[in-house]
Short mmCIF file of C-alpha atoms in Angstrom, two decimals:
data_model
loop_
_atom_site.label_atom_id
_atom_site.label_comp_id
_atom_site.label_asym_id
_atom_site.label_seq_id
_atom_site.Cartn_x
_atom_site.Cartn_y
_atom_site.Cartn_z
CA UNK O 242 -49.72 97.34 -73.33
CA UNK O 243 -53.65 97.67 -74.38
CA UNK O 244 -53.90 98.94 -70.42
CA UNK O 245 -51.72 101.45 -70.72
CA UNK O 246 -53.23 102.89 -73.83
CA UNK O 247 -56.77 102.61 -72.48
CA UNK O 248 -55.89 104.36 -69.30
CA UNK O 249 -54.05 107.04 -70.90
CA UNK O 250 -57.30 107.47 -73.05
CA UNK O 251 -59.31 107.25 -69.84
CA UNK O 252 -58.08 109.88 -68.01
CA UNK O 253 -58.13 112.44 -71.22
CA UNK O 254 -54.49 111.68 -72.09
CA UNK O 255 -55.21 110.32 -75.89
CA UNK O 256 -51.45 110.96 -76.72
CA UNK O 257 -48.55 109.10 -75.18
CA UNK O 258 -46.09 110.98 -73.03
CA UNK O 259 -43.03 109.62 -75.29
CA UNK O 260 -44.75 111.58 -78.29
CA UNK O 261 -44.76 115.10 -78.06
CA UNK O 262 -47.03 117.42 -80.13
CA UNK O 263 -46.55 120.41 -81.88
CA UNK O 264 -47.65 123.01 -80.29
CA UNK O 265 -48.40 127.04 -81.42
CA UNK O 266 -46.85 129.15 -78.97
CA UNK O 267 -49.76 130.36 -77.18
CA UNK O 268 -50.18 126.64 -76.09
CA UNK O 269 -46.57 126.33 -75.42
CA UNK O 270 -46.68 129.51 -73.12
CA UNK O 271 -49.98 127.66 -71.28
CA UNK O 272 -48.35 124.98 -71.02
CA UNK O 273 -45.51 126.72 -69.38
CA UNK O 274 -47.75 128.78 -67.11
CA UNK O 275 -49.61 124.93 -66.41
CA UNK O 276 -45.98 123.59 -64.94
CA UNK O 277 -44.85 126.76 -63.22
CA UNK O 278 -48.34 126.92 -61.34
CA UNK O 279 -47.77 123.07 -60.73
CA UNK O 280 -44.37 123.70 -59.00
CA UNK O 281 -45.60 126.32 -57.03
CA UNK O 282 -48.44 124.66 -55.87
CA UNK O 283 -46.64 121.34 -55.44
CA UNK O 284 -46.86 118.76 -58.68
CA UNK O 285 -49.85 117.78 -60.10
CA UNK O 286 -49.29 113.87 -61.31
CA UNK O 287 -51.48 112.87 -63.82
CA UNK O 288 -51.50 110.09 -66.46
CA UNK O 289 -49.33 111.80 -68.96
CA UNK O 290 -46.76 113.37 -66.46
CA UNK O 291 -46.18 109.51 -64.48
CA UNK O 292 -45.79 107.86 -67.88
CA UNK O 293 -43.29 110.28 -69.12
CA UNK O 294 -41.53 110.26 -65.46
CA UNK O 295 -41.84 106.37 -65.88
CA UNK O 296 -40.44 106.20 -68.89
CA UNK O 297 -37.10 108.55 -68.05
CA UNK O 298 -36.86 106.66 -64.48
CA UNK O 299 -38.34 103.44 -64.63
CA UNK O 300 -40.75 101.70 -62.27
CA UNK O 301 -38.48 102.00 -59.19
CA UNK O 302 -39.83 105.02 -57.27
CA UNK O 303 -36.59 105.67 -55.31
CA UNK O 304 -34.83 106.31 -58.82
CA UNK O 305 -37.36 109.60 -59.37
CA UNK O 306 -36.49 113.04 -58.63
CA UNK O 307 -36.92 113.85 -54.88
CA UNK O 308 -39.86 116.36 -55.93
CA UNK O 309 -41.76 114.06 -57.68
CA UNK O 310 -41.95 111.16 -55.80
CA UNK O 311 -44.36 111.94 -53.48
CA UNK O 312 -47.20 112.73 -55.72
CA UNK O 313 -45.76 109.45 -58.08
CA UNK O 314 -46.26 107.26 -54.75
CA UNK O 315 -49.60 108.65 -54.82
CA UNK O 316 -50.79 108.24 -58.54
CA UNK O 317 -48.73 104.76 -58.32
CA UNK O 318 -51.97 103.76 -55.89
CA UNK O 319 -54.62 104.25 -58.53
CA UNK O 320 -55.39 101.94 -61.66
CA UNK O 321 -53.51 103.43 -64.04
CA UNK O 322 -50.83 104.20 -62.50
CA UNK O 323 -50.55 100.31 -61.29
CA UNK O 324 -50.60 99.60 -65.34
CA UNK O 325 -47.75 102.12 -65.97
CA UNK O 326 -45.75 101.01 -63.29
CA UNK O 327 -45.94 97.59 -64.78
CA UNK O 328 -44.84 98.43 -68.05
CA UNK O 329 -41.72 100.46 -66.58
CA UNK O 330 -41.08 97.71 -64.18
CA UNK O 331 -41.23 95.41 -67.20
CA UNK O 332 -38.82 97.45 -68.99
CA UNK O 333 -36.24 97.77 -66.13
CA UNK O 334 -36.18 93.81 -65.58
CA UNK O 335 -35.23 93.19 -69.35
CA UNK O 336 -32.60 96.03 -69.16
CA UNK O 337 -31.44 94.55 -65.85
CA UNK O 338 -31.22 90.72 -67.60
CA UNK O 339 -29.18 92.11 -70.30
CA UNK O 340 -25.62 90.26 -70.19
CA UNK O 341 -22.72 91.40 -72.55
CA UNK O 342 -20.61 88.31 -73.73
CA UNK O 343 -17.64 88.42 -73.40
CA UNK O 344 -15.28 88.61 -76.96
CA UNK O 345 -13.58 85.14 -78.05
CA UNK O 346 -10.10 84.66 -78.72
CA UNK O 347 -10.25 85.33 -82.40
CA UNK O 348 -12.12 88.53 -81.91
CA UNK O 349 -9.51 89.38 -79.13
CA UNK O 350 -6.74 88.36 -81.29
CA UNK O 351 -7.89 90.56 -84.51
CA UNK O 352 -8.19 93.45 -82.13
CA UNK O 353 -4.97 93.32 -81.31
CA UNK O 354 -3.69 92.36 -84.90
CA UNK O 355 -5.19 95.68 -86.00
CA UNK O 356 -4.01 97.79 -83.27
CA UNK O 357 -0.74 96.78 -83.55
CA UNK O 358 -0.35 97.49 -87.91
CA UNK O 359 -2.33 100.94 -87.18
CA UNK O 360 0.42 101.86 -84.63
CA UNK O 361 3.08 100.98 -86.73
CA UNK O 362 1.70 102.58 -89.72
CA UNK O 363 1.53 105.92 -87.18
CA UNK O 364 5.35 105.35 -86.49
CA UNK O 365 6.20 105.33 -90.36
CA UNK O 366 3.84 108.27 -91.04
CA UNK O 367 5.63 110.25 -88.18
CA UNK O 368 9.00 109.17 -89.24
CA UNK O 369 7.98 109.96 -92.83
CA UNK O 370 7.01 113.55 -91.79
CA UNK O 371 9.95 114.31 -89.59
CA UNK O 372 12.70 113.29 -92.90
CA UNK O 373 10.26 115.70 -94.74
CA UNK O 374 10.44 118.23 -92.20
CA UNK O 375 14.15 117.94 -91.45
CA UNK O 376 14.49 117.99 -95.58
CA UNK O 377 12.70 121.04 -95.43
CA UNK O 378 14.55 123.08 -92.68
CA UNK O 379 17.49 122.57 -94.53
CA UNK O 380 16.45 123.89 -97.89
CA UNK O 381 15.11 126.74 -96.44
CA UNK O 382 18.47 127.09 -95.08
CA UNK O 383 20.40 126.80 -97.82
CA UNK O 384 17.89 129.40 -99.91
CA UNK O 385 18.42 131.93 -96.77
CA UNK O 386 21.72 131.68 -97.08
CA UNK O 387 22.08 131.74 -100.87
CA UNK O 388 20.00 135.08 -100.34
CA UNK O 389 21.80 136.43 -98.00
CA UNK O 390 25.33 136.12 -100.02
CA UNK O 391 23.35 137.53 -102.81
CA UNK O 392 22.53 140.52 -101.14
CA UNK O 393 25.68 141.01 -99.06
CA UNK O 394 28.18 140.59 -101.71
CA UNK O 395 29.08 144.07 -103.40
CA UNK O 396 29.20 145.03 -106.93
CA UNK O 397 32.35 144.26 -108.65
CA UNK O 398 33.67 146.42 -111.29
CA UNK O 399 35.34 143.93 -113.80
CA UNK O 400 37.47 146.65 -114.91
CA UNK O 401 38.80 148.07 -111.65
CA UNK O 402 39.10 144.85 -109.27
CA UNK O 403 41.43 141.53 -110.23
CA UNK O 404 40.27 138.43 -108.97
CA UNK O 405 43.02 136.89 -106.27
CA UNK O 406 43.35 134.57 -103.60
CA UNK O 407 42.79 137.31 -100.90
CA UNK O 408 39.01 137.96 -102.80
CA UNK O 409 36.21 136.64 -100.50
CA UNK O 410 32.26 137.94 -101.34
CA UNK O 411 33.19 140.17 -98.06
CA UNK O 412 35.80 141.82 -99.62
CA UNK O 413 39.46 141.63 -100.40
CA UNK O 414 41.07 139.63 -96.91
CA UNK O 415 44.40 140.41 -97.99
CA UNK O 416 47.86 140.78 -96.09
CA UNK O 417 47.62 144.91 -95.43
CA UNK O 418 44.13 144.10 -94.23
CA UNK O 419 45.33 141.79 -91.88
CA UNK O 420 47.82 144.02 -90.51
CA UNK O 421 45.87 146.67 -90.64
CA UNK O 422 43.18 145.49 -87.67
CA UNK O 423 46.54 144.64 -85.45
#
């Protein structure tokens, strides 16, 4: 770790790649000048720009970016890039060792315990929600239609009109209507 640290320091670094600083703008537009002119011109692999590809890629060169691996194989040659690559290939054989165990019955089991009361509970909520909805449909059916007798059915003069059994809210249905529409 110390090596890595003292080369970065070495070769002007002093910051580590994983850390970024803030920059003012001009130095951000220098900086972006610095990488375009590297592109152009092919990159330019220094301490700072292996550890940060190191740390994205890991220590296996073939993992890199097609771009960069030239210039990495290069840089990989000198001292400190032999001390990053360690550390990255470090890193990749502890991620690589890493085994998940598998869950035990009882963990299995409460999974499954849970799953199954949170679906039923979604059942009831949805069955809950339909009655409500169905419940709902209907009074609004039954207040349309109150309405709609209320507005339909004419005014009624008390003193001109006598209540039979012909009388619907319509009108009077009675037996010279009838024949009437023959």
């Amino acid at each position: 770790m110390a090596d890595i640290y003292r080369a970065l320091w070495a070769s002007g670094g002093g910051r580590s790649a994983s850390f970024p600083t803030r920059m003012g703008m001009r130095q951000q537009v220098a900086r972006g000048r610095q990488m375009a002119e590297d592109i152009e011109d092919g990159p330019a692999m220094d301490a700072r720009r292996f550890a940060a590809l190191a740390e994205a890629y890991g220590g296996d060169l073939r993992r890199w970016p097609q771009a960069e691996r030239d210039a990495a194989a290069a840089f990989a040659s000198s001292e400190t890039g032999q001390a990053i690559s360690r550390r990255a290939h470090t890193l990749d054989a502890l991620l690589d060792s890493y085994r998940v165990r598998h869950p035990g019955k009882a963990l299995h089991d409460t999974i499954l315990r849970t799953a199954d009361r949170y679906i039923v509970r979604r059942r009831r909520q949805r069955f809950w929600w339909l009655g409500l909805g169905l419940a709902g449909i209907g009074l609004a059916g039954a207040i349309a239609g109150l309405a709609l007798v209320t507005v339909v059915t004419p005014e009624v003069q008390p003193d001109h009109y006598v209540l039979d059994a012909n009388a619907t809210a319509f009108g009077d249905a009675g037996p010279d209507m009838i024949e009437e529409d023959l």
